[in-house]
PDB file of C-alpha atoms in Angstrom:
ATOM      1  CA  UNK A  76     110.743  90.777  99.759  1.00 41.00           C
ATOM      2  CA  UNK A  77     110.755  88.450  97.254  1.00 42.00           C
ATOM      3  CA  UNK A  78     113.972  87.568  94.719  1.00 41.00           C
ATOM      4  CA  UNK A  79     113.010  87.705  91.108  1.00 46.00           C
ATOM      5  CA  UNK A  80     112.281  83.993  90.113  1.00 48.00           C
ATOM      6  CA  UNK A  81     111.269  83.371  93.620  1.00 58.00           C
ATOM      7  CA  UNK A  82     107.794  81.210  93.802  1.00 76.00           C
ATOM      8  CA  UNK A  83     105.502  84.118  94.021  1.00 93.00           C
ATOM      9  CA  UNK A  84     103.581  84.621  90.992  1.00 97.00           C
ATOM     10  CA  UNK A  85     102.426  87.882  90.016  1.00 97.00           C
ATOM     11  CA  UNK A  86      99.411  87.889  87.831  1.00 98.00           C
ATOM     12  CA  UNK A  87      98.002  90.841  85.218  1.00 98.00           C
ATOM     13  CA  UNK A  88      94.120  91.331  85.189  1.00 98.00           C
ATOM     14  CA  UNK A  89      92.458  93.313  82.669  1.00 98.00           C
ATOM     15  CA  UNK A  90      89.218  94.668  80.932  1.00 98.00           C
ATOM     16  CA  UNK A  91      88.368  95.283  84.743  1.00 98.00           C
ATOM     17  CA  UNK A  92      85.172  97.597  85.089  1.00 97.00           C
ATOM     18  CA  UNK A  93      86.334 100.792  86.327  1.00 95.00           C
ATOM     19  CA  UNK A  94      83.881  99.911  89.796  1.00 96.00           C
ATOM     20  CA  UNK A  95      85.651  96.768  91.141  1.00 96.00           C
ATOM     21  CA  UNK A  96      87.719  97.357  94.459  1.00 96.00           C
ATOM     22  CA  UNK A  97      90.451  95.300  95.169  1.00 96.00           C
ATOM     23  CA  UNK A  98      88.178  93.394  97.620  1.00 97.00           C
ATOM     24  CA  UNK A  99      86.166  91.952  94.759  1.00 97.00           C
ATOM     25  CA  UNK A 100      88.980  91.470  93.066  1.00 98.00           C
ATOM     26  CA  UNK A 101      90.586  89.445  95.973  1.00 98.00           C
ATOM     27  CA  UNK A 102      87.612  87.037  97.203  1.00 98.00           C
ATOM     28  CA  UNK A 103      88.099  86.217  92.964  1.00 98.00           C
ATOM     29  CA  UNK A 104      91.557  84.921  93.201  1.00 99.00           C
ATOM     30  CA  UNK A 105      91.429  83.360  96.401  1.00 98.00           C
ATOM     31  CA  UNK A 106      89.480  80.583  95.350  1.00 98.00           C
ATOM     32  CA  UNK A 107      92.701  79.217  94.062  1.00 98.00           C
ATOM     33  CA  UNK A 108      94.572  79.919  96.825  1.00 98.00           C
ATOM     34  CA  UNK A 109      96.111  82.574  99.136  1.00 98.00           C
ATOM     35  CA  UNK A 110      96.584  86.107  97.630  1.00 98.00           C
ATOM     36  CA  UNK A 111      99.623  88.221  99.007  1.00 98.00           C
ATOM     37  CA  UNK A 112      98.485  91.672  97.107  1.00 98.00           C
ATOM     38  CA  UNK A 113      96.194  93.154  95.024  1.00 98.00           C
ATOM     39  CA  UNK A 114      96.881  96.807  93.275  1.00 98.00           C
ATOM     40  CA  UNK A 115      94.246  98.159  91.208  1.00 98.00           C
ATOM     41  CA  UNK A 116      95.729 100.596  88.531  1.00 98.00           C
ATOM     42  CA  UNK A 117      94.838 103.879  88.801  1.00 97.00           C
ATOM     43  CA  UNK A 118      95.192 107.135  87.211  1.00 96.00           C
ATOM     44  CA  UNK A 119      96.000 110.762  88.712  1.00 96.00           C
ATOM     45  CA  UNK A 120      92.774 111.616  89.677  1.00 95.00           C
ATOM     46  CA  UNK A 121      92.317 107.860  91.812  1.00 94.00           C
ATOM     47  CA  UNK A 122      90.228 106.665  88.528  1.00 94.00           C
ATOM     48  CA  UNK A 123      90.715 103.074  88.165  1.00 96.00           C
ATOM     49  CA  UNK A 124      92.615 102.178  84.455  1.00 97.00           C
ATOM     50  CA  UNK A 125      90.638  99.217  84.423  1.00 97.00           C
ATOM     51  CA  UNK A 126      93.677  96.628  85.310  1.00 98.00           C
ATOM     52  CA  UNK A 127      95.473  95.359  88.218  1.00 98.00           C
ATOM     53  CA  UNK A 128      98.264  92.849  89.291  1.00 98.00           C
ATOM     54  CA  UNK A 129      97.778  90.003  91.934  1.00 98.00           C
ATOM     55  CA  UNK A 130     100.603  88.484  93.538  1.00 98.00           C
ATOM     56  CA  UNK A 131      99.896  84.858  94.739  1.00 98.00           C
ATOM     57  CA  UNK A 132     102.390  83.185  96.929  1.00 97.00           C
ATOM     58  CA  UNK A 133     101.989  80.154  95.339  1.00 97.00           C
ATOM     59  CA  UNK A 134     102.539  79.745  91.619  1.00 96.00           C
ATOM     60  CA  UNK A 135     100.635  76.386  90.916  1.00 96.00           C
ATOM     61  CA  UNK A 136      97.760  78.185  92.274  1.00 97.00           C
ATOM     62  CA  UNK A 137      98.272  81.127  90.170  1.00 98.00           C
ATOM     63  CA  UNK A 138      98.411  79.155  86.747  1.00 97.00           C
ATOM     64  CA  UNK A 139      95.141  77.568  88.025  1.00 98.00           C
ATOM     65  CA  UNK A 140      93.710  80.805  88.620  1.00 98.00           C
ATOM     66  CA  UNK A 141      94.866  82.446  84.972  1.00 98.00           C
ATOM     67  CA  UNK A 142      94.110  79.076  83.169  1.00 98.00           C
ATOM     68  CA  UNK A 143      90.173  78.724  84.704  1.00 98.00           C
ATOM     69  CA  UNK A 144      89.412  83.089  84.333  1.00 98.00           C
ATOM     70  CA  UNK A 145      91.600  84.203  81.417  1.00 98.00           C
ATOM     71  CA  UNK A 146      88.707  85.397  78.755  1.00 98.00           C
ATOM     72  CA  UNK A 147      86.182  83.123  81.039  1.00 98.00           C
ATOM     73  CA  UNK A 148      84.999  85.473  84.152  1.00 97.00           C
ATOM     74  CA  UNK A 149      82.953  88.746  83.382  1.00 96.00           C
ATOM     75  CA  UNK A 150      83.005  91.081  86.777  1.00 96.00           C
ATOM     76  CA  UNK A 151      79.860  92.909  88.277  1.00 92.00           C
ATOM     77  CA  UNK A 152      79.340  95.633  85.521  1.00 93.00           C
ATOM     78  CA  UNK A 153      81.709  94.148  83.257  1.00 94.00           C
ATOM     79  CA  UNK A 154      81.012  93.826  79.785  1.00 93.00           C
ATOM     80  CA  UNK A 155      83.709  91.434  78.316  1.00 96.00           C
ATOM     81  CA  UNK A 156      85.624  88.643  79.742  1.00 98.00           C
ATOM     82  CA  UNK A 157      88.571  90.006  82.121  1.00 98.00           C
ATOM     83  CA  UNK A 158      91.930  89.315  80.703  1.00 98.00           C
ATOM     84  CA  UNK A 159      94.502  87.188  83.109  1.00 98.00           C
ATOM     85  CA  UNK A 160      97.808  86.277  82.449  1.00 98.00           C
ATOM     86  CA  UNK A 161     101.644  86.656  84.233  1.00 97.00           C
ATOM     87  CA  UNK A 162     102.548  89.989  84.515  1.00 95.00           C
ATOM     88  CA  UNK A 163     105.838  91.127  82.775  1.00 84.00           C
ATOM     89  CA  UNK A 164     108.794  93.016  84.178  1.00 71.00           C
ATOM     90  CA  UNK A 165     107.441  96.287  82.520  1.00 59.00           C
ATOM     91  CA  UNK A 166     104.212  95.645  84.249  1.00 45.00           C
ATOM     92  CA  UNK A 167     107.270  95.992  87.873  1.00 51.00           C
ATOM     93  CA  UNK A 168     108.056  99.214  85.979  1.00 51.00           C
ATOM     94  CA  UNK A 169     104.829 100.773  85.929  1.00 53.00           C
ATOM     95  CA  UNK A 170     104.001  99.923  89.260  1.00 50.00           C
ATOM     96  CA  UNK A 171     106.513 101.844  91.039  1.00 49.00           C
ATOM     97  CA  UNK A 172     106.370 104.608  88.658  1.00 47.00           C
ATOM     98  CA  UNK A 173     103.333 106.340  86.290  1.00 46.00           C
ATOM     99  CA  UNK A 174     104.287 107.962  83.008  1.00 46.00           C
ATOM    100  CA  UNK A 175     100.942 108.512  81.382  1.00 47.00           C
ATOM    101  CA  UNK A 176     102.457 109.680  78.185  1.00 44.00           C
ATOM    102  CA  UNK A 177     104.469 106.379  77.657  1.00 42.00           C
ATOM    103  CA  UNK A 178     101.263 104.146  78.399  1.00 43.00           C
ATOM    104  CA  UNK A 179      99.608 104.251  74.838  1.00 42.00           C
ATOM    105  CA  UNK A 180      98.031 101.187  75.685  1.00 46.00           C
ATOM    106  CA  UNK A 181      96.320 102.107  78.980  1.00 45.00           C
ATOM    107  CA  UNK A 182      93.352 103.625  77.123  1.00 46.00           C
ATOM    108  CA  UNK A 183      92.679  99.929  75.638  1.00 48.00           C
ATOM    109  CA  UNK A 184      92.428  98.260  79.027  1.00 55.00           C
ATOM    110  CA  UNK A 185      88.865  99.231  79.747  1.00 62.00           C
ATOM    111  CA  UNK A 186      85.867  97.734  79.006  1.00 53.00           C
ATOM    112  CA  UNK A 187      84.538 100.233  76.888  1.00 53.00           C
ATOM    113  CA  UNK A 188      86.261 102.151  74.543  1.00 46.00           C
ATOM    114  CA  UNK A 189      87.124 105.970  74.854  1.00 46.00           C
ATOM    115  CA  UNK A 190      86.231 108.159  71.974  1.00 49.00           C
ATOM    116  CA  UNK A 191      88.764 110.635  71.303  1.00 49.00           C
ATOM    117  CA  UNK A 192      88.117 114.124  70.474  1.00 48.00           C
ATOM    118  CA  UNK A 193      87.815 115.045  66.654  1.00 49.00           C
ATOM    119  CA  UNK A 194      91.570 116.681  66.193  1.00 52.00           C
ATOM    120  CA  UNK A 195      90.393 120.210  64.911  1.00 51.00           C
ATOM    121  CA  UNK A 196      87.148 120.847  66.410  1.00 50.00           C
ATOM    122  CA  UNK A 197      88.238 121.007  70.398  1.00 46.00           C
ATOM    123  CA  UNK A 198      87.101 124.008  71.655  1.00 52.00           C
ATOM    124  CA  UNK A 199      90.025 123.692  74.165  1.00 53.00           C
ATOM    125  CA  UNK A 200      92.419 124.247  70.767  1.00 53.00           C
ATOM    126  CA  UNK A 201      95.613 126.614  71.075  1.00 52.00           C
ATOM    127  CA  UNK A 202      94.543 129.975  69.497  1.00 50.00           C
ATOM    128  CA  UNK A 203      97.845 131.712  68.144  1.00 51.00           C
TER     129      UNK A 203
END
């Protein structure tokens, strides 16, 4: 259990493709250094959001790691750059609980974009 402010870093990665397992994921940031945990986001049906948080012990190894892949590293079946940076404390929130309706940004995390059905035409609409 770390403190808050303790020397573990925790790292966000994102524009994943929605195929990388945390192993892949792993071997990546452990050519910086050790990696305590990696947690792929994913949603209620075990799809992957395309992001994930890695928590290296050692936080000189992290900022190599997020200086030398942030925007540089495109994954098997990727199809931009992977985003890396320190996570935030609302990245702790979502962790150790999912509110799908609060995450408007968790559709832009993927590498390709998700159309959104035309408002008015769904044939799933509410017939009154």
């Amino acid at each position: 259990q770390m403190q808050p402010g303790g020397e573990a870093a925790k790292i966000f990665v994102g524009s994943l493709p929605k195929s990388v397992t945390d192993r892949q994921l792993g071997a990546v940031f452990e050519q910086f250094g050790a990696v305590d945990e990696v947690w792929i986001m994913r949603d209620s049906q075990g799809e992957s959001k395309c992001a994930a948080f890695v928590t290296m012990p050692d936080r000189e190894e992290a900022a190599s790691a997020i200086v030398q892949l942030d925007k540089k590293l495109i994954m098997p079946n990727g199809r931009r750059p992977i985003e890396v940076r320190l996570a935030t404390s609302k990245g702790d929130r979502m962790r150790q609980a999912s509110y799908p309706r609060s995450q408007s940004s968790s559709s832009s995390l993927c590498s390709r974009p998700q159309p959104s059905p035309p408002p008015s035409e769904s044939p799933y609409g509410l017939h009154v």
